[in-house]
Coordinates of C-alpha atoms in Angstrom, one line a residue:
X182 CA 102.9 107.3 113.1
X183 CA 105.5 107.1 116.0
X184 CA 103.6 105.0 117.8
X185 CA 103.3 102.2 114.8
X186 CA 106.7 100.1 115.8
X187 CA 106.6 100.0 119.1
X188 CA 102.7 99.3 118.9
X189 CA 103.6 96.2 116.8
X190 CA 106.0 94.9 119.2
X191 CA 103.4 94.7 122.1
X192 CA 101.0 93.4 119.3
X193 CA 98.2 95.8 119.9
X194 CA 97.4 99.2 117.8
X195 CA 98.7 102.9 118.0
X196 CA 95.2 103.8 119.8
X197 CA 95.3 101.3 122.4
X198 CA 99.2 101.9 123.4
X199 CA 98.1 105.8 123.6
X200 CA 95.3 104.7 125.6
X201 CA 97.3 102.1 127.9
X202 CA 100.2 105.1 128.1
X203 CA 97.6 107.5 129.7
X204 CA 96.4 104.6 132.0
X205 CA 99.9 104.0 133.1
X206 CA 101.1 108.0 133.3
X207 CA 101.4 109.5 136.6
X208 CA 100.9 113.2 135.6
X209 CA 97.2 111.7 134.1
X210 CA 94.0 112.0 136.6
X211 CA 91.5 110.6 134.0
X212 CA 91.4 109.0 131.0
X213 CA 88.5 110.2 128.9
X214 CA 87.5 107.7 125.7
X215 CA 84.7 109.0 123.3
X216 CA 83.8 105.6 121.6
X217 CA 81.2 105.4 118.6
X218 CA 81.1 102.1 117.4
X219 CA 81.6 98.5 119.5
X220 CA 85.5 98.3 118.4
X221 CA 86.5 101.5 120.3
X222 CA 85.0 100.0 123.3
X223 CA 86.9 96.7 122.8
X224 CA 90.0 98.8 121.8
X225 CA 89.7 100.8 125.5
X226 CA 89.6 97.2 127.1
X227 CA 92.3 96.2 125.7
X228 CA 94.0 98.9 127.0
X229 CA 93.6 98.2 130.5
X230 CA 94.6 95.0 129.9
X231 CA 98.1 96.5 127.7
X232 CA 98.7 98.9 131.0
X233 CA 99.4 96.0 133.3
X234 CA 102.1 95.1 131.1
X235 CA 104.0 97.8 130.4
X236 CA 107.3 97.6 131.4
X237 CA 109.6 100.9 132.5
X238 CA 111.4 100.4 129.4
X239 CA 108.3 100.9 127.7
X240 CA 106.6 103.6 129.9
X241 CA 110.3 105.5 128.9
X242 CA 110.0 104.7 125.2
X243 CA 106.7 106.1 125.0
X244 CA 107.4 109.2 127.5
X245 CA 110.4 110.3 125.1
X246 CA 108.1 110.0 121.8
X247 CA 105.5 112.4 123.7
X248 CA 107.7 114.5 125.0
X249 CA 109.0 115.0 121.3
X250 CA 106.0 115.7 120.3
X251 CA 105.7 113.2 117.6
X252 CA 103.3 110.0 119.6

């Protein structure tokens, strides 16, 4: 649910964002996807896509919503 507004503003979805955020984290090795259907895959894509874009502001945003435990 945290991850709804600023998701919006970068005009992707909650998943993707979480996926871009672990792209983008420095503390993450790997980022493992489990993808059933077609749009996970398109949704993962996406995300690499989303990662070169983050800004710091951003990458602090979403750090702070982890970190409280409610991303």
């Amino acid at each position: 649910a945290a991850l709804r507004e600023p998701a919006a503003r970068l005009e992707t979805t909650p998943a993707t964002l979480a996926i871009a955020f672990t792209l983008r984290h420095p503390r993450t090795a790997s980022t493992l996807i489990g993808a059933t259907a077609p749009a996970q895959i398109d949704a993962a894509l996406a995300a690499v896509a989303l990662a070169g874009r983050l800004t710091g502001d951003d990458m602090a945003e979403l750090r702070a919503l982890a970190e409280r435990g409610t991303a």
